[in-house]
Every structure is written in C-alpha cells, then in structure tokens.
CSV table of C-alpha atoms and ligand atoms in Angstrom, one decimal:
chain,number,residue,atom,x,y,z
N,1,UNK,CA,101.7,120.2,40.7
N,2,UNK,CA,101.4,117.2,43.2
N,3,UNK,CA,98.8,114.4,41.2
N,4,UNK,CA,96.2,112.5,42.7
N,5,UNK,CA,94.8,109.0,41.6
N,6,UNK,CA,91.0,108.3,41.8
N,7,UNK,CA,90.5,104.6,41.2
N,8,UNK,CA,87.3,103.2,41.5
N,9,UNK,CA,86.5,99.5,41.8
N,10,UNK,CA,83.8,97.3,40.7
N,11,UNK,CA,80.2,98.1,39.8
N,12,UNK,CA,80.8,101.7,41.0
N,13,UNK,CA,80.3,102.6,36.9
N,14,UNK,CA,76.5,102.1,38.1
N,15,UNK,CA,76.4,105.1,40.3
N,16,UNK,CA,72.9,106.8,40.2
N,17,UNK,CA,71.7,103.5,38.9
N,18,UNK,CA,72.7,101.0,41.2
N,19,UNK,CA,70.5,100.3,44.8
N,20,UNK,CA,70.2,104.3,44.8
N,21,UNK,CA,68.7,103.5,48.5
N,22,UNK,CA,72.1,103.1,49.4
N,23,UNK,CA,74.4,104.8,47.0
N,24,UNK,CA,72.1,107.6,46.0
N,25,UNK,CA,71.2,109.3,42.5
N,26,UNK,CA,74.6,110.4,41.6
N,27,UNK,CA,76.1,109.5,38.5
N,28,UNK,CA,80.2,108.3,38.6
N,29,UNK,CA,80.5,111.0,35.8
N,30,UNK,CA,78.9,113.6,37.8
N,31,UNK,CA,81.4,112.7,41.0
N,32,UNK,CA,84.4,113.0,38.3
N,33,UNK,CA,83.1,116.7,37.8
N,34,UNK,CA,82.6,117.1,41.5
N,35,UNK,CA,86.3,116.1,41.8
N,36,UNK,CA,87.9,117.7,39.2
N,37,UNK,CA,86.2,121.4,40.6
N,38,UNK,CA,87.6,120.6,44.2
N,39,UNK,CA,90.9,119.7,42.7
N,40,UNK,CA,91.0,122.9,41.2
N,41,UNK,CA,90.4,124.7,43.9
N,42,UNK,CA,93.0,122.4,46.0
N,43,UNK,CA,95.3,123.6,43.0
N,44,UNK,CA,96.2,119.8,42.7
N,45,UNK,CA,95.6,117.5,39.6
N,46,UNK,CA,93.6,114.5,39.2
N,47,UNK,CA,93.1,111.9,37.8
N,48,UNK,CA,90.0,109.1,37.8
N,49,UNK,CA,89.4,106.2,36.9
N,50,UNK,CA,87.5,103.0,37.0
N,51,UNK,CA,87.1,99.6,36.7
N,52,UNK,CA,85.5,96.2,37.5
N,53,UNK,CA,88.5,94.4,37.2
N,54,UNK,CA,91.0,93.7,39.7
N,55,UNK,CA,94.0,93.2,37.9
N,56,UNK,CA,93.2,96.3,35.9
N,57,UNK,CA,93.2,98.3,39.2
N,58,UNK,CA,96.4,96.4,39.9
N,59,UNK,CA,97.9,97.6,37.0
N,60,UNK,CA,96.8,101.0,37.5
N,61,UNK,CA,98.3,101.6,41.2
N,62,UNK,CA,101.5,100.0,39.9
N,63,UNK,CA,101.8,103.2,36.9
N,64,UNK,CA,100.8,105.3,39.8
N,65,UNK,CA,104.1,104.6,41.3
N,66,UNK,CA,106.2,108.0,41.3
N,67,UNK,CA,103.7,109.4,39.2
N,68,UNK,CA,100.9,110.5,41.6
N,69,UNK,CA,101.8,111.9,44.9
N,70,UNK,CA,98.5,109.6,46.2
N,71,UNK,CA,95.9,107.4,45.3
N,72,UNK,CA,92.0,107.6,46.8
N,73,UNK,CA,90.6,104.3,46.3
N,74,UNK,CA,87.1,103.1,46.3
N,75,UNK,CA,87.9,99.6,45.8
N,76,UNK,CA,84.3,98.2,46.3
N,77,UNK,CA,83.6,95.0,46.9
N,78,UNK,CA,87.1,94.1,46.7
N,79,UNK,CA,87.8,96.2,49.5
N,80,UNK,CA,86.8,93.1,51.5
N,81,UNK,CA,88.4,90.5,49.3
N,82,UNK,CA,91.6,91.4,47.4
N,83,UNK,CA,95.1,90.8,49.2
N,84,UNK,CA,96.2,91.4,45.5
N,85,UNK,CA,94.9,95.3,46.1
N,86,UNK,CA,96.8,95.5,49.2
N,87,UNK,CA,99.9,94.3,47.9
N,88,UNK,CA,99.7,96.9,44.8
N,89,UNK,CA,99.0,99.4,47.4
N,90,UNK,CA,102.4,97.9,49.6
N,91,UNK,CA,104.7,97.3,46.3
N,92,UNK,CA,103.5,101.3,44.8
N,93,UNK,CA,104.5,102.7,48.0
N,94,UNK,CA,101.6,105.2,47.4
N,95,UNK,CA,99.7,106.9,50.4
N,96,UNK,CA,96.1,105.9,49.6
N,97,UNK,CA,93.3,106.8,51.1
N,98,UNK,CA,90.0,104.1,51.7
N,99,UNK,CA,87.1,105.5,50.4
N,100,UNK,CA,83.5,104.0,50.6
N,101,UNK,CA,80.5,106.4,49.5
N,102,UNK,CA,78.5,104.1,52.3
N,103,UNK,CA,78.7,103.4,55.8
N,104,UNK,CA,80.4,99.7,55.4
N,105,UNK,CA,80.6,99.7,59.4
N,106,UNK,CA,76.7,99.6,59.3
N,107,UNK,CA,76.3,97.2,56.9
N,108,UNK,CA,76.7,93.4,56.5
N,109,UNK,CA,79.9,91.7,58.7
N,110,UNK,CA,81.3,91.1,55.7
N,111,UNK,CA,81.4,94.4,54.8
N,112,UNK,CA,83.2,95.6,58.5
N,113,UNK,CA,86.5,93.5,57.0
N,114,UNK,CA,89.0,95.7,54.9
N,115,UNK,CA,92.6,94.8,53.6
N,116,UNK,CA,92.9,98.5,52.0
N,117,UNK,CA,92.8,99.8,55.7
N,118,UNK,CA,95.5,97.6,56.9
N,119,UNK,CA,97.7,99.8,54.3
N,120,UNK,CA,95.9,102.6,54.0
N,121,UNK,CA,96.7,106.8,55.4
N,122,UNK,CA,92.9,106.2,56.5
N,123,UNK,CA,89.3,105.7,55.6
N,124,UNK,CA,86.1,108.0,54.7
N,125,UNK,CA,82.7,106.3,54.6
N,126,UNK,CA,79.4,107.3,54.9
N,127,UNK,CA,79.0,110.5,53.3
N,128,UNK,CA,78.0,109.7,50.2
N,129,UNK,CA,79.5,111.7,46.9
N,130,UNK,CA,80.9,114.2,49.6
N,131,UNK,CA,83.1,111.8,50.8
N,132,UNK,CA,85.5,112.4,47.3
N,133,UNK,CA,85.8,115.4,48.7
N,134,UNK,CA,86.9,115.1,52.2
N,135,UNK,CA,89.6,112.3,50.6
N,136,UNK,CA,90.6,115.1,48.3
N,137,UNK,CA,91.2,117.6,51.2
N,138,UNK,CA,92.8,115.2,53.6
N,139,UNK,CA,95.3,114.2,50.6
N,140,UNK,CA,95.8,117.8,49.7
N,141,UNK,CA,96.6,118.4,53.2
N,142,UNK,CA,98.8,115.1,53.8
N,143,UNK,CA,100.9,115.8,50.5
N,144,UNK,CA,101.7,119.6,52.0
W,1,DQA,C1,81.2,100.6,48.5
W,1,DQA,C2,81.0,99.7,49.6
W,1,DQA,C3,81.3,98.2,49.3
W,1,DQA,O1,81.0,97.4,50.3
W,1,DQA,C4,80.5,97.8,48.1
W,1,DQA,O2,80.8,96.5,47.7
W,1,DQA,C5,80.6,98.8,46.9
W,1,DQA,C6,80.5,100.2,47.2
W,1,DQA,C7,80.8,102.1,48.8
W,1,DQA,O3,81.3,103.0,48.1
W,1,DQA,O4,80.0,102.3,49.7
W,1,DQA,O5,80.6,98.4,45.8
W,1,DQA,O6,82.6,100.6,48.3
C-alpha cells in the first residue's frame, strides 16, 4: 500500500491555540484524524508527524527515503528559511508536496519566499485544515 509522510514544522503543535485569526480553532491532533479518515478512503497509509526542530525534520525526510512513496510538508516558518530542508528534500529524492494551512502569498514578503517550492511536486495554501486534504488527493493521484 503506497505510504505517505506528513511532517509538520515548527509551532504547528499550537494548532487551535495559536493566532486562531489566522490558523483557525483546529487542533494538530484533530487534522491527524482528519488525515488518517481521508487516507482511508484514498486506501493509502499515513503517517504524521511533527516537530519544532529542523534537524529533527531532517532526519525524518532522510528515513522517509524508499520508505514512503511521498512526503506533504508543512514546514512552517522554515519554509522561508531552511536550504537544509531543501537539500533533505533533494538528497530523499521524495516527491513532496508544500503545504501552508494560510495564504503565505497574502501575507508578509517574507513569507512570499519558499525554498520547499523550488523542490517541491507543488504547493496548497490557503484553505485552512482542508488543505491536508487536497495534498492528500493530489499525492494519491500523483503516486497512481
Ligand atoms: C504556515 C505559514 C508559515 O509562514 C508560518 O510560519 C507557519 C504556518 C501555515 O501553515 O500557514 O508557521 O506554514
């Protein structure tokens, strides 16, 4: 059964918590279940994760190497920051998908820069929670 990675970056363990204004009330826990249902009916498996450190989410796109068939990543603030991300993303030769629950194009410049998009399948923002789920369809459908 093809395997999908869900690896989610810094701060994004705040879900629900954090600046709801612009992340909204729902929990990271409550996304996992979200995911896990869709995956189901995807008949892929999943797998998700998080952390607020980069090396951590190094590590964990390097075991994702020939392991999972892709990797969704909301990478969070390091989205904008870590050529250490892209290069895991490069070395795993993974197909990842960029995931941001918010519209980063509408937000602060800094926010508009991404080195997961220079290596990434594509990118889904702005849809909040729902955006798991497009990534999860559009990697079902890619891995065909
Ligand atoms: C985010 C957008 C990032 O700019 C921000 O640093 C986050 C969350 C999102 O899901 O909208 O932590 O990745």
């Amino acid at each position: 059964m093809t395997s999908v990675l869900i690896l989610n970056g810094p701060n994004l363990n705040l879900l629900g918590q954090r600046q709801p204004e612009v992340y909204g009330r729902t929990t990271l826990a409550e996304v996992e279940t979200m995911c896990q249902a869709d995956a189901a009916r995807l008949g892929i498996d999943v797998q998700f994760q998080q952390s607020n450190h980069e090396g951590v989410m190094i590590d964990a796109i390097h075991a994702a190497r020939g392991v999972h068939g892709g990797l969704i990543l909301n990478a969070g603030a390091y989205t904008h920051t870590s050529i250490g991300l892209m290069d895991a993303i490069s070395s795993a030769e993974i197909p990842t998908i960029e995931l941001h629950l918010s519209n980063v194009h509408a937000r602060e410049p800094f926010r508009h820069q991404s080195y997961i998009a220079k290596v990434a399948l594509g990118v889904i923002c702005g849809f909040g929670p729902h955006g798991y789920t497009l990534a999860l369809e559009a990697m079902a459908r890619h891995l065909e």
